[in-house]
JSON list of C-alpha atoms in Angstrom, two decimals:
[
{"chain": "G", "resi": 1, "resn": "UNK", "atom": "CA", "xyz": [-25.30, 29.42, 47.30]},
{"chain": "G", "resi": 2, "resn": "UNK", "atom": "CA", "xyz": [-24.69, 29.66, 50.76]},
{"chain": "G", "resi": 3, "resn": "UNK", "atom": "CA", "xyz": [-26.44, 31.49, 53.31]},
{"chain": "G", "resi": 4, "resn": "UNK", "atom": "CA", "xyz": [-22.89, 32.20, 56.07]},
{"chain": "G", "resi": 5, "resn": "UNK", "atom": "CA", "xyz": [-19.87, 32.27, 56.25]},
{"chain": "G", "resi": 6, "resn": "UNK", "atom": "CA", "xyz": [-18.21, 30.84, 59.64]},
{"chain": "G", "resi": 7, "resn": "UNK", "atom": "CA", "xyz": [-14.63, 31.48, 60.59]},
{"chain": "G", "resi": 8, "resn": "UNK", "atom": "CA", "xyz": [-14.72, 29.18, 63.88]},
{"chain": "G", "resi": 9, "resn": "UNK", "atom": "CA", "xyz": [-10.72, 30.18, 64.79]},
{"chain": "G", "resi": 10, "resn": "UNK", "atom": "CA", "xyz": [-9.08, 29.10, 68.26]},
{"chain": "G", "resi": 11, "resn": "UNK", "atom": "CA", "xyz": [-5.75, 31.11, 67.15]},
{"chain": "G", "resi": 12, "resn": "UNK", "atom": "CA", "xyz": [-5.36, 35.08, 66.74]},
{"chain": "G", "resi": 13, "resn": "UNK", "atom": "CA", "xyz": [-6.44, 35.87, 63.01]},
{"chain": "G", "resi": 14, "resn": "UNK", "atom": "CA", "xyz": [-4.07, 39.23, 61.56]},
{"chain": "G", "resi": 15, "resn": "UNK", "atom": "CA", "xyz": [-6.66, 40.22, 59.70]},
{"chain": "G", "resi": 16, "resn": "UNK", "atom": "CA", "xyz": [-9.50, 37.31, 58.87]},
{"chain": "G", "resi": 17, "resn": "UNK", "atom": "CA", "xyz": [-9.72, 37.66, 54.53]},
{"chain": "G", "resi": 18, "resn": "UNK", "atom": "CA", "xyz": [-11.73, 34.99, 54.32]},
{"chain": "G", "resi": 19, "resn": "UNK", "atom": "CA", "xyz": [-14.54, 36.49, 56.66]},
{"chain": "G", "resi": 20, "resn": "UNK", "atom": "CA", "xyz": [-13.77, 40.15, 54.68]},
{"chain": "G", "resi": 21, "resn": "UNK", "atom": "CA", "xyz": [-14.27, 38.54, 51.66]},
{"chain": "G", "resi": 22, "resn": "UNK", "atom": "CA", "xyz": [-17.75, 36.69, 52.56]},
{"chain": "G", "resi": 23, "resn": "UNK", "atom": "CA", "xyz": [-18.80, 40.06, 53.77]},
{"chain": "G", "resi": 24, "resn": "UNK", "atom": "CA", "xyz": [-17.70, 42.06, 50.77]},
{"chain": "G", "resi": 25, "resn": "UNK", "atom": "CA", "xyz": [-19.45, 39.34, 48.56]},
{"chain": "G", "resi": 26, "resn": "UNK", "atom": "CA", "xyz": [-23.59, 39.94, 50.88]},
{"chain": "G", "resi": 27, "resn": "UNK", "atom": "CA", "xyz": [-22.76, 36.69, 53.01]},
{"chain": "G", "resi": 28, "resn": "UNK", "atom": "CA", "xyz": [-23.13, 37.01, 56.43]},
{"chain": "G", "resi": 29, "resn": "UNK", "atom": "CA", "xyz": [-20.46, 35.89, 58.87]},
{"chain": "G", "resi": 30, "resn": "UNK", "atom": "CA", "xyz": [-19.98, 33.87, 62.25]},
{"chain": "G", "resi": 31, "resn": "UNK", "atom": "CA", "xyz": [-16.37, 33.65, 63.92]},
{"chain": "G", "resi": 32, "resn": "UNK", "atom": "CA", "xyz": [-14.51, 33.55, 66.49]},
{"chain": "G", "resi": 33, "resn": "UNK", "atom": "CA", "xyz": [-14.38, 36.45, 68.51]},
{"chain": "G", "resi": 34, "resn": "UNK", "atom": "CA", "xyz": [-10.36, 36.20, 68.58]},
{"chain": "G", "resi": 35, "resn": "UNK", "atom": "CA", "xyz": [-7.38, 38.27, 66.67]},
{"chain": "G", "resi": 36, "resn": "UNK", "atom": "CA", "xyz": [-8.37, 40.97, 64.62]},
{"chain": "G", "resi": 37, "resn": "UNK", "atom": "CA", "xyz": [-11.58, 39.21, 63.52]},
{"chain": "G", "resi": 38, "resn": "UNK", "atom": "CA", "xyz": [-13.54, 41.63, 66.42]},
{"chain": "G", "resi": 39, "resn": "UNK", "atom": "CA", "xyz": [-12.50, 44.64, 64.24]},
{"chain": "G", "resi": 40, "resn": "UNK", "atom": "CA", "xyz": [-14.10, 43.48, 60.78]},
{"chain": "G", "resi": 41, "resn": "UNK", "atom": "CA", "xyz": [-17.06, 41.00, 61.87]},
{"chain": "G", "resi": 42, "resn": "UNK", "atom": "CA", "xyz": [-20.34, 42.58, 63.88]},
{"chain": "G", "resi": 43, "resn": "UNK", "atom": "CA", "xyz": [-20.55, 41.73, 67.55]},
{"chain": "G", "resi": 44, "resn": "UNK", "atom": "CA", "xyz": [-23.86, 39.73, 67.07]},
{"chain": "G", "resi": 45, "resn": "UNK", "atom": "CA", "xyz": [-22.04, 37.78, 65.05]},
{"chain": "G", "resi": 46, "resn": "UNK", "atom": "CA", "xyz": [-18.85, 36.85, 67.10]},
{"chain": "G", "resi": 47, "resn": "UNK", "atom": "CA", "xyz": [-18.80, 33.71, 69.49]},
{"chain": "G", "resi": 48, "resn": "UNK", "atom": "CA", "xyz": [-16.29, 32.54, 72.38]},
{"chain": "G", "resi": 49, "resn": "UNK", "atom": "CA", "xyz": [-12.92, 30.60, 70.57]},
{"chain": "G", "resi": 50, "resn": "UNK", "atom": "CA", "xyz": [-13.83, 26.84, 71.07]},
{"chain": "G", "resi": 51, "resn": "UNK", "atom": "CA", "xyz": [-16.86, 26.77, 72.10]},
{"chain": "G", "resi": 52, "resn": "UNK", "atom": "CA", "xyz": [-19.65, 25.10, 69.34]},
{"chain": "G", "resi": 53, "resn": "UNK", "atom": "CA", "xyz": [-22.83, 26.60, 71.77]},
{"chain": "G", "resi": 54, "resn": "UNK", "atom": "CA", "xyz": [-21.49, 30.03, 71.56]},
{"chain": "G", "resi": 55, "resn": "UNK", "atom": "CA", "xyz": [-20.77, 29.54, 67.45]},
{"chain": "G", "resi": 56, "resn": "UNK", "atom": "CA", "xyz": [-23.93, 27.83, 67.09]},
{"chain": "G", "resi": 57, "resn": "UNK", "atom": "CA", "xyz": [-26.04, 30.98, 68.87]},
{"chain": "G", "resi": 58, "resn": "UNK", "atom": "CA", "xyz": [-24.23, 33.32, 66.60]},
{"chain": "G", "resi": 59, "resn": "UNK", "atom": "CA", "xyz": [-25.24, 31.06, 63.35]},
{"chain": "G", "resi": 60, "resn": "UNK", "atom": "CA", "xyz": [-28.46, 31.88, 64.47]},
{"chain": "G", "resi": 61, "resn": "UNK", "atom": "CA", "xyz": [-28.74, 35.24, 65.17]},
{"chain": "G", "resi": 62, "resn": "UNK", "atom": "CA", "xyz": [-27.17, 35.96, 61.87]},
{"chain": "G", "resi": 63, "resn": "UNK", "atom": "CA", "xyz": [-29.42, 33.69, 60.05]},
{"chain": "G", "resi": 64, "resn": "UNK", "atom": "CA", "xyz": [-32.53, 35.25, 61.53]},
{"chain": "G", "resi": 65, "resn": "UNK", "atom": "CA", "xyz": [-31.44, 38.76, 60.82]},
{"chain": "G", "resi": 66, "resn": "UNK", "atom": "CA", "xyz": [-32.66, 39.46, 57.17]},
{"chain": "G", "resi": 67, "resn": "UNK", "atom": "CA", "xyz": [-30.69, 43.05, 57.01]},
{"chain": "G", "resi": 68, "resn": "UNK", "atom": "CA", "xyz": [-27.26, 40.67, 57.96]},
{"chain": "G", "resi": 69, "resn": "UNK", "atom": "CA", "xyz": [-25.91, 40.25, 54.64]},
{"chain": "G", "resi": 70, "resn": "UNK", "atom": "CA", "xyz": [-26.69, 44.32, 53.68]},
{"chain": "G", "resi": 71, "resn": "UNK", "atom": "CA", "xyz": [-24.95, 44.97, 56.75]},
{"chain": "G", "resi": 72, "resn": "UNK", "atom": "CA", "xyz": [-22.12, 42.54, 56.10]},
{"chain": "G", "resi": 73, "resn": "UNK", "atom": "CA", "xyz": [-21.54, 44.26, 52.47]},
{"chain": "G", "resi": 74, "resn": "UNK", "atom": "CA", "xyz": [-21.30, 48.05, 54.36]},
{"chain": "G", "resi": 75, "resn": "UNK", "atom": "CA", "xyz": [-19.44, 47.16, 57.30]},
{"chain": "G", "resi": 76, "resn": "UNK", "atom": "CA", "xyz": [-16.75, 45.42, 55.06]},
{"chain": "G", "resi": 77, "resn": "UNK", "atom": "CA", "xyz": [-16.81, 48.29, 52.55]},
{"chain": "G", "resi": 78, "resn": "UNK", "atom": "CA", "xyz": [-16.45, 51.28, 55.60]},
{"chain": "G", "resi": 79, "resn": "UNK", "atom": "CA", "xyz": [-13.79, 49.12, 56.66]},
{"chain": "G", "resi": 80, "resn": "UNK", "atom": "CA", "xyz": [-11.65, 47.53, 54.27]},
{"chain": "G", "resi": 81, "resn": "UNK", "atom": "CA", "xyz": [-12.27, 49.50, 50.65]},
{"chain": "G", "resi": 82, "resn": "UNK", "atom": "CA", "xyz": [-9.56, 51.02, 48.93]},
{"chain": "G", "resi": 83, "resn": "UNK", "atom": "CA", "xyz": [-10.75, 54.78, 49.77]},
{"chain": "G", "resi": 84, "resn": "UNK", "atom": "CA", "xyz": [-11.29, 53.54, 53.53]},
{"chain": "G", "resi": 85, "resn": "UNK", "atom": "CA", "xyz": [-7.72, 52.13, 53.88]},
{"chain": "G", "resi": 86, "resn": "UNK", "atom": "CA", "xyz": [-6.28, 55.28, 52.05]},
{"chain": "G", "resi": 87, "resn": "UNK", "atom": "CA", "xyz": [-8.04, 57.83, 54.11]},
{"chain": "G", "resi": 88, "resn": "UNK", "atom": "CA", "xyz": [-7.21, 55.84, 57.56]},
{"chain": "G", "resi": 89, "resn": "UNK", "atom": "CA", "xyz": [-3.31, 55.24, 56.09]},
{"chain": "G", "resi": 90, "resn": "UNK", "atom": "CA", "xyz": [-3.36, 59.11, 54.65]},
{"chain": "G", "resi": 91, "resn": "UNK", "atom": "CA", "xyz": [-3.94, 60.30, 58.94]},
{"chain": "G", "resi": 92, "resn": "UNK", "atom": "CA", "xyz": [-1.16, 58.23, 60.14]},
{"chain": "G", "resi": 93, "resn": "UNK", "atom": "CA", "xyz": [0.77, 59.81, 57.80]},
{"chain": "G", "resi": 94, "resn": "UNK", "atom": "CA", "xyz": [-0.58, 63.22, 58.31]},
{"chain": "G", "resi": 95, "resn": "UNK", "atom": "CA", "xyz": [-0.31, 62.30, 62.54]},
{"chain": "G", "resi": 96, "resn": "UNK", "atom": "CA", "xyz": [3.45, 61.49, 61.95]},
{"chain": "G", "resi": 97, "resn": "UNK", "atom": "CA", "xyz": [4.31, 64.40, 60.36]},
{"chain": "G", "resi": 98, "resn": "UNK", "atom": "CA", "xyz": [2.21, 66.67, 62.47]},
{"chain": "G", "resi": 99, "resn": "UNK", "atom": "CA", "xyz": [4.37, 65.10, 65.58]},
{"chain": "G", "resi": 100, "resn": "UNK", "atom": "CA", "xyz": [7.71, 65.43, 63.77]},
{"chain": "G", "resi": 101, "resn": "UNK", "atom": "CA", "xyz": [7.13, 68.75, 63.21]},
{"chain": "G", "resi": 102, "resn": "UNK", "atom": "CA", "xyz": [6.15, 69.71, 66.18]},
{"chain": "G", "resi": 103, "resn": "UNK", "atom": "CA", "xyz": [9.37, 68.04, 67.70]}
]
């Protein structure tokens, strides 16, 4: 029943699962924009590490945006689904080779 997410971190997140897994679930998110969260979480949606005004100002946007948690679901899906991480891990791969090769 809840209408966001936040993920208010001070320290750099790897990865931020808990945010990916709001988002993969339709719940719109609000963090910190620190670590790796700036990768997965929308910039409207990211606020200045320690500060409540900033996190507060991104609650809002994200609670005023109806299309938020459609967007949250996408994003996290482009991102983080199986078939995304395969094709992204499949051209490192395919990168390596291509430079050993060439060597």
């Amino acid at each position: 029943g809840a209408a966001i997410a936040l993920v208010p971190s001070r320290s750099a997140e790897t990865f931020g699962l808990a945010a990916a897994e709001a988002m993969a679930d339709g719940l719109p998110v609000a963090a910190s924009r620190v670590g790796a969260l700036p990768e997965l979480v929308p910039d409207d949606a990211l606020a200045v590490a320690g500060e409540a005004e900033s996190l507060a100002a991104a609650i809002e946007r994200q609670l005023a945006d109806a299309g938020a948690p459609r967007r949250a679901r996408e994003r996290v899906a482009g991102l983080c689904s199986p078939a995304a991480v395969a094709a992204k891990l499949a051209a490192i791969y395919d990168g390596r080779a291509t430079a050993a090769q060439a060597a």
